[in-house]
Amino acid sequence: MPLPHSVYQPGQTSPSLDRVKQTPAPELIPPVLVVTTEIEASKQQAAWSAVDGHVLPHHTVIGIGSGSTVPYVVERIVAQGAEVNRSRVFIPTGFQSKELIVAANLRLGDVDQYPIIDVTIDGADEVDKDLNAIKGGGACHLREKVLAEAANTFIIVADYRKNSEYLGTNWKAGVPVEVAPFAYAKVLQNLVFMGSQKPTLRMGKAKAGPVVSDNGNFIIDAPFPTEDLKDPLKILKLIKMLTGVVEVGLFCHMAQAAYFGNVDGSLTVRWADGRLEQLAKGAKA
Ligand SMILES: O=C[C@H](O)[C@H](O)[C@H](O)COP(=O)(O)O
């Protein structure tokens, strides 16, 4: 899972939960983020606006997603101040977001302790006009989907490259499918029978062998014709029925809104009710 290329430097580790309970207002450590490109600026714009609009003072359980836009989410939450964050617990979707939470001195929890989450903010690989999303480019989609489902409000943040009319337009790597390791060959075969074009087992980089998810599973990337991805819920249901599949990186009708930062500093917000907002640089959603 790439962190923003410039930039993220972990701070010190957080105190234990006991110490957090005893300490009135732990000093929060803002991530050190340096925005060096228009794409990074657009991610930051999306993340900050989403936090401003959806992480409200009365929210106490907050899901933190994965990907290159999420450090800006944590940055903005930290900027809300130690006082408001003292009464909050943050639930990660994987190793990266756990590190972000710990490094910022925010209180860490897990979804088995907090199965109801006020708001989860997460990245995406591509989002369509109906707010269906492909997720899992970083192999985190199982935990991400649990946190999206647990959340009263699920918000996607991304840069403009992820904003498409239909899934599969820009994201050509395919639908990420997490599988039990021993079943991968059979699932690959069944995905071909379903119409996937050359599904592949995701291989590690600088590691011999396959990518292993935070849950100990393998990931298959399954490309489908764009025509098929016009009905992502149908594809999701078919893949999910395959024996050996743990979770599919298609998030259908889960998000309440998607915030896309644009290259000129403006913001596009798609809402689940079909509204499309275009906000000039600096305007609030
Ligand atoms: O598994 C990873 C997640 O679904 C990410 O949210 C997604 O891949 C987007 O990541 P990035 O913002 O790095 O493109």
Tab-separated table of C-alpha atoms and ligand atoms in Angstrom:
chain	number	residue	atom	x	y	z
A	1	MET	CA	0.000	0.000	0.000
A	2	PRO	CA	1.804	3.128	-1.090
A	3	LEU	CA	1.897	6.037	1.310
A	4	PRO	CA	2.051	9.470	-0.308
A	5	HIS	CA	5.388	9.364	-2.041
A	6	SER	CA	6.725	12.501	-0.399
A	7	VAL	CA	6.004	12.111	2.925
A	8	TYR	CA	4.646	10.281	5.829
A	9	GLN	CA	6.967	10.048	8.817
A	10	PRO	CA	5.685	8.061	11.762
A	11	GLY	CA	6.004	9.771	15.116
A	12	GLN	CA	6.371	8.027	18.419
A	13	THR	CA	4.136	5.121	19.398
A	14	SER	CA	0.966	5.807	21.330
A	15	PRO	CA	0.639	5.200	25.044
A	16	SER	CA	-1.183	2.058	26.125
A	17	LEU	CA	-4.982	2.181	26.390
A	18	ASP	CA	-4.729	2.371	30.180
A	19	ARG	CA	-2.497	5.392	29.992
A	20	VAL	CA	-4.807	7.035	27.491
A	21	LYS	CA	-7.706	6.600	29.897
A	22	GLN	CA	-5.759	8.251	32.711
A	23	THR	CA	-4.339	11.088	30.648
A	24	PRO	CA	-6.698	14.039	30.163
A	25	ALA	CA	-5.557	15.238	26.763
A	26	PRO	CA	-2.678	13.372	25.151
A	27	GLU	CA	-0.569	15.475	22.885
A	28	LEU	CA	-1.548	14.633	19.327
A	29	ILE	CA	1.191	14.262	16.791
A	30	PRO	CA	0.186	15.586	13.389
A	31	PRO	CA	1.499	13.504	10.494
A	32	VAL	CA	4.287	15.372	8.716
A	33	LEU	CA	2.778	15.728	5.258
A	34	VAL	CA	4.378	17.725	2.486
A	35	VAL	CA	2.176	18.208	-0.555
A	36	THR	CA	4.426	18.244	-3.600
A	37	THR	CA	2.187	17.631	-6.610
A	38	GLU	CA	-1.234	18.600	-7.927
A	39	ILE	CA	-2.424	15.052	-7.367
A	40	GLU	CA	-1.331	15.114	-3.737
A	41	ALA	CA	-3.007	18.515	-3.333
A	42	SER	CA	-6.231	17.117	-4.777
A	43	LYS	CA	-6.139	14.186	-2.367
A	44	GLN	CA	-5.602	16.557	0.539
A	45	GLN	CA	-8.453	18.781	-0.609
A	46	ALA	CA	-10.835	15.802	-0.782
A	47	ALA	CA	-9.744	14.409	2.579
A	48	TRP	CA	-9.908	17.715	4.445
A	49	SER	CA	-13.354	18.591	3.070
A	50	ALA	CA	-14.705	15.148	3.918
A	51	VAL	CA	-13.400	15.389	7.480
A	52	ASP	CA	-14.799	18.915	7.861
A	53	GLY	CA	-18.197	17.768	6.643
A	54	HIS	CA	-18.537	14.393	8.300
A	55	VAL	CA	-16.266	13.977	11.333
A	56	LEU	CA	-18.307	16.002	13.772
A	57	PRO	CA	-17.613	16.856	17.422
A	58	HIS	CA	-20.185	14.350	18.737
A	59	HIS	CA	-18.650	11.452	16.758
A	60	THR	CA	-16.689	9.169	19.054
A	61	VAL	CA	-16.015	6.037	16.973
A	62	ILE	CA	-14.269	6.701	13.684
A	63	GLY	CA	-13.144	4.255	10.992
A	64	ILE	CA	-9.900	5.061	9.207
A	65	GLY	CA	-9.484	3.506	5.765
A	66	SER	CA	-6.440	2.688	3.661
A	67	GLY	CA	-4.561	4.192	0.766
A	68	SER	CA	-2.686	7.279	-0.246
A	69	THR	CA	-5.462	9.789	0.577
A	70	VAL	CA	-6.009	8.553	4.108
A	71	PRO	CA	-2.943	10.200	5.717
A	72	TYR	CA	-4.612	13.527	4.873
A	73	VAL	CA	-7.759	12.330	6.645
A	74	VAL	CA	-5.758	11.667	9.802
A	75	GLU	CA	-3.935	14.977	9.386
A	76	ARG	CA	-7.242	16.873	9.366
A	77	ILE	CA	-8.695	14.903	12.276
A	78	VAL	CA	-5.589	15.686	14.349
A	79	ALA	CA	-6.077	19.357	13.444
A	80	GLN	CA	-9.503	19.238	15.151
A	81	GLY	CA	-7.541	19.250	18.391
A	82	ALA	CA	-6.625	17.096	21.355
A	83	GLU	CA	-9.729	17.987	23.321
A	84	VAL	CA	-12.254	16.612	20.831
A	85	ASN	CA	-10.065	13.618	19.960
A	86	ARG	CA	-9.610	12.641	23.603
A	87	SER	CA	-13.086	11.101	23.725
A	88	ARG	CA	-12.707	9.299	20.392
A	89	VAL	CA	-11.546	5.854	19.368
A	90	PHE	CA	-10.207	5.117	15.881
A	91	ILE	CA	-10.701	1.807	14.091
A	92	PRO	CA	-8.152	0.881	11.373
A	93	THR	CA	-8.773	-1.083	8.179
A	94	GLY	CA	-5.299	-2.566	8.132
A	95	PHE	CA	-1.644	-2.194	8.969
A	96	GLN	CA	-1.205	1.191	7.272
A	97	SER	CA	-4.104	2.910	9.023
A	98	LYS	CA	-3.165	1.326	12.337
A	99	GLU	CA	0.292	2.875	11.983
A	100	LEU	CA	-1.235	6.248	11.127
A	101	ILE	CA	-3.490	6.165	14.190
A	102	VAL	CA	-0.683	5.091	16.515
A	103	ALA	CA	1.804	7.604	15.109
A	104	ALA	CA	-0.681	10.452	15.606
A	105	ASN	CA	-1.216	9.438	19.240
A	106	LEU	CA	-4.886	8.781	18.622
A	107	ARG	CA	-6.639	6.051	20.568
A	108	LEU	CA	-6.750	2.731	18.727
A	109	GLY	CA	-9.693	0.334	18.836
A	110	ASP	CA	-10.980	-2.590	16.816
A	111	VAL	CA	-14.263	-3.331	15.141
A	112	ASP	CA	-14.930	-6.304	17.417
A	113	GLN	CA	-15.034	-3.843	20.336
A	114	TYR	CA	-16.947	-1.203	18.356
A	115	PRO	CA	-19.232	-2.871	15.781
A	116	ILE	CA	-21.104	0.398	15.343
A	117	ILE	CA	-19.001	3.209	13.895
A	118	ASP	CA	-20.145	6.815	13.575
A	119	VAL	CA	-18.255	7.535	10.377
A	120	THR	CA	-15.699	5.727	8.231
A	121	ILE	CA	-13.626	7.620	5.658
A	122	ASP	CA	-11.727	5.583	3.077
A	123	GLY	CA	-10.018	5.803	-0.304
A	124	ALA	CA	-10.969	3.939	-3.496
A	125	ASP	CA	-9.448	2.726	-6.719
A	126	GLU	CA	-12.399	3.889	-8.824
A	127	VAL	CA	-15.916	5.180	-8.130
A	128	ASP	CA	-18.809	5.204	-10.590
A	129	LYS	CA	-21.643	7.702	-11.006
A	130	ASP	CA	-23.836	5.687	-8.595
A	131	LEU	CA	-21.109	5.593	-5.902
A	132	ASN	CA	-20.233	1.955	-6.501
A	133	ALA	CA	-16.505	1.539	-5.901
A	134	ILE	CA	-13.628	-0.768	-6.694
A	135	LYS	CA	-11.414	-1.122	-3.642
A	136	GLY	CA	-8.601	-3.455	-2.671
A	137	GLY	CA	-5.694	-2.136	-4.729
A	138	GLY	CA	-3.804	-2.358	-1.443
A	139	ALA	CA	-5.395	-5.699	-0.468
A	140	CYS	CA	-7.342	-4.131	2.420
A	141	HIS	CA	-10.884	-4.527	1.106
A	142	LEU	CA	-12.094	-7.209	3.533
A	143	ARG	CA	-11.536	-5.061	6.611
A	144	GLU	CA	-12.539	-1.970	4.688
A	145	LYS	CA	-15.896	-3.484	3.830
A	146	VAL	CA	-16.528	-4.507	7.427
A	147	LEU	CA	-15.819	-0.940	8.552
A	148	ALA	CA	-17.913	0.528	5.750
A	149	GLU	CA	-20.830	-1.713	6.726
A	150	ALA	CA	-20.416	-0.953	10.428
A	151	ALA	CA	-20.489	2.786	9.814
A	152	ASN	CA	-23.559	4.973	10.048
A	153	THR	CA	-21.865	7.122	7.443
A	154	PHE	CA	-19.343	5.849	4.906
A	155	ILE	CA	-17.470	8.459	2.879
A	156	ILE	CA	-14.998	7.940	0.031
A	157	VAL	CA	-12.124	10.343	-0.626
A	158	ALA	CA	-9.958	10.328	-3.733
A	159	ASP	CA	-8.367	12.405	-6.444
A	160	TYR	CA	-10.065	13.166	-9.762
A	161	ARG	CA	-8.517	10.150	-11.536
A	162	LYS	CA	-10.844	7.844	-9.586
A	163	ASN	CA	-14.057	9.615	-10.642
A	164	SER	CA	-15.601	7.637	-13.538
A	165	GLU	CA	-19.010	7.127	-15.063
A	166	TYR	CA	-18.520	3.341	-15.023
A	167	LEU	CA	-16.139	1.093	-13.126
A	168	GLY	CA	-13.297	-0.313	-15.190
A	169	THR	CA	-12.904	2.919	-17.179
A	170	ASN	CA	-9.580	3.954	-15.651
A	171	TRP	CA	-8.910	1.112	-13.222
A	172	LYS	CA	-7.772	-1.696	-15.516
A	173	ALA	CA	-6.191	-4.003	-12.924
A	174	GLY	CA	-9.490	-5.728	-12.265
A	175	VAL	CA	-11.687	-6.459	-9.283
A	176	PRO	CA	-9.601	-7.481	-6.249
A	177	VAL	CA	-10.835	-10.769	-4.819
A	178	GLU	CA	-9.504	-12.039	-1.480
A	179	VAL	CA	-9.372	-15.853	-1.416
A	180	ALA	CA	-8.434	-18.620	0.981
A	181	PRO	CA	-4.912	-19.584	-0.187
A	182	PHE	CA	-5.614	-23.258	-0.891
A	183	ALA	CA	-8.596	-22.365	-3.105
A	184	TYR	CA	-6.915	-19.809	-5.366
A	185	ALA	CA	-6.440	-22.032	-8.451
A	186	LYS	CA	-10.080	-23.122	-8.439
A	187	VAL	CA	-11.296	-19.554	-7.947
A	188	LEU	CA	-9.082	-18.372	-10.832
A	189	GLN	CA	-10.673	-21.021	-13.056
A	190	ASN	CA	-14.199	-20.135	-11.982
A	191	LEU	CA	-13.556	-16.435	-12.583
A	192	VAL	CA	-12.593	-17.283	-16.176
A	193	PHE	CA	-15.832	-19.290	-16.529
A	194	MET	CA	-17.667	-16.180	-15.268
A	195	GLY	CA	-16.159	-14.018	-18.013
A	196	SER	CA	-13.180	-12.443	-16.300
A	197	GLN	CA	-10.395	-11.648	-18.744
A	198	LYS	CA	-7.127	-13.145	-17.541
A	199	PRO	CA	-7.558	-13.042	-13.749
A	200	THR	CA	-4.190	-13.253	-12.014
A	201	LEU	CA	-2.859	-14.050	-8.582
A	202	ARG	CA	-1.352	-10.825	-7.211
A	203	MET	CA	2.372	-11.279	-6.716
A	204	GLY	CA	4.539	-9.485	-4.177
A	205	LYS	CA	7.023	-6.814	-5.149
A	206	ALA	CA	10.469	-7.300	-3.608
A	207	LYS	CA	9.102	-10.611	-2.317
A	208	ALA	CA	9.039	-13.992	-4.007
A	209	GLY	CA	5.513	-15.373	-4.135
A	210	PRO	CA	2.017	-13.970	-3.769
A	211	VAL	CA	0.787	-10.960	-1.816
A	212	VAL	CA	-0.607	-12.109	1.529
A	213	SER	CA	-3.349	-9.881	2.961
A	214	ASP	CA	-3.496	-8.664	6.574
A	215	ASN	CA	-5.833	-11.637	7.082
A	216	GLY	CA	-3.411	-14.235	5.719
A	217	ASN	CA	-5.212	-14.684	2.396
A	218	PHE	CA	-4.252	-14.360	-1.284
A	219	ILE	CA	-5.561	-11.706	-3.687
A	220	ILE	CA	-6.739	-12.339	-7.244
A	221	ASP	CA	-7.166	-9.400	-9.631
A	222	ALA	CA	-10.058	-10.167	-11.950
A	223	PRO	CA	-10.600	-7.817	-14.923
A	224	PHE	CA	-14.082	-7.760	-16.460
A	225	PRO	CA	-15.335	-6.050	-19.611
A	226	THR	CA	-16.544	-2.507	-18.855
A	227	GLU	CA	-19.951	-3.567	-20.147
A	228	ASP	CA	-20.218	-6.166	-17.324
A	229	LEU	CA	-19.085	-3.612	-14.738
A	230	LYS	CA	-22.046	-1.403	-15.603
A	231	ASP	CA	-23.904	-3.734	-13.228
A	232	PRO	CA	-21.311	-4.181	-10.454
A	233	LEU	CA	-23.819	-5.615	-7.966
A	234	LYS	CA	-24.468	-8.547	-10.300
A	235	ILE	CA	-20.719	-9.234	-10.640
A	236	LEU	CA	-20.281	-8.857	-6.873
A	237	LYS	CA	-22.978	-11.439	-6.128
A	238	LEU	CA	-21.606	-13.932	-8.659
A	239	ILE	CA	-18.027	-13.686	-7.382
A	240	LYS	CA	-19.117	-13.851	-3.755
A	241	MET	CA	-20.863	-17.158	-4.438
A	242	LEU	CA	-17.621	-18.837	-5.528
A	243	THR	CA	-16.336	-21.248	-2.910
A	244	GLY	CA	-13.051	-20.029	-1.442
A	245	VAL	CA	-13.810	-16.333	-1.924
A	246	VAL	CA	-13.496	-14.368	1.310
A	247	GLU	CA	-14.434	-10.885	0.044
A	248	VAL	CA	-14.777	-8.953	-3.191
A	249	GLY	CA	-13.461	-5.435	-3.741
A	250	LEU	CA	-16.749	-4.154	-5.139
A	251	PHE	CA	-18.532	-1.803	-2.724
A	252	CYS	CA	-22.054	-1.380	-4.064
A	253	HIS	CA	-24.466	1.208	-2.652
A	254	MET	CA	-22.435	1.598	0.536
A	255	ALA	CA	-21.140	5.179	0.395
A	256	GLN	CA	-23.202	8.221	1.306
A	257	ALA	CA	-20.827	10.510	-0.586
A	258	ALA	CA	-17.576	10.548	-2.542
A	259	TYR	CA	-15.244	13.570	-2.427
A	260	PHE	CA	-12.902	14.033	-5.392
A	261	GLY	CA	-10.192	16.687	-5.363
A	262	ASN	CA	-9.618	18.197	-8.797
A	263	VAL	CA	-6.397	19.342	-10.394
A	264	ASP	CA	-7.393	23.048	-10.258
A	265	GLY	CA	-8.077	22.895	-6.520
A	266	SER	CA	-11.845	22.584	-6.902
A	267	LEU	CA	-13.851	19.748	-5.420
A	268	THR	CA	-16.463	17.384	-6.868
A	269	VAL	CA	-18.831	15.727	-4.411
A	270	ARG	CA	-21.140	12.930	-5.502
A	271	TRP	CA	-23.954	12.081	-3.095
A	272	ALA	CA	-25.893	8.825	-2.830
A	273	ASP	CA	-29.148	10.629	-3.699
A	274	GLY	CA	-27.712	11.551	-7.091
A	275	ARG	CA	-26.691	15.129	-6.306
A	276	LEU	CA	-23.441	16.286	-7.872
A	277	GLU	CA	-21.752	19.313	-6.295
A	278	GLN	CA	-18.929	21.242	-7.931
A	279	LEU	CA	-17.211	23.477	-5.428
A	280	ALA	CA	-14.662	26.114	-6.288
A	281	LYS	CA	-11.285	26.058	-4.547
A	282	GLY	CA	-11.733	26.982	-0.903
A	283	ALA	CA	-15.558	26.602	-0.894
A	284	LYS	CA	-17.170	24.338	1.702
A	285	ALA	CA	-19.314	21.303	0.834
B	1	LIG	O1	-6.867	-1.890	-0.405
B	1	LIG	C1	-6.739	-0.691	-0.495
B	1	LIG	C2	-7.825	0.263	-0.506
B	1	LIG	O2	-9.030	-0.180	-1.019
B	1	LIG	C3	-7.470	1.664	-0.954
B	1	LIG	O3	-8.410	2.512	-0.377
B	1	LIG	C4	-7.488	1.831	-2.463
B	1	LIG	O4	-6.654	0.875	-3.067
B	1	LIG	C5	-7.046	3.234	-2.896
B	1	LIG	O5	-5.705	3.412	-2.612
B	1	LIG	P1	-4.877	4.653	-3.138
B	1	LIG	O6	-5.524	5.860	-2.532
B	1	LIG	O7	-3.490	4.436	-2.618
B	1	LIG	O8	-4.959	4.660	-4.619
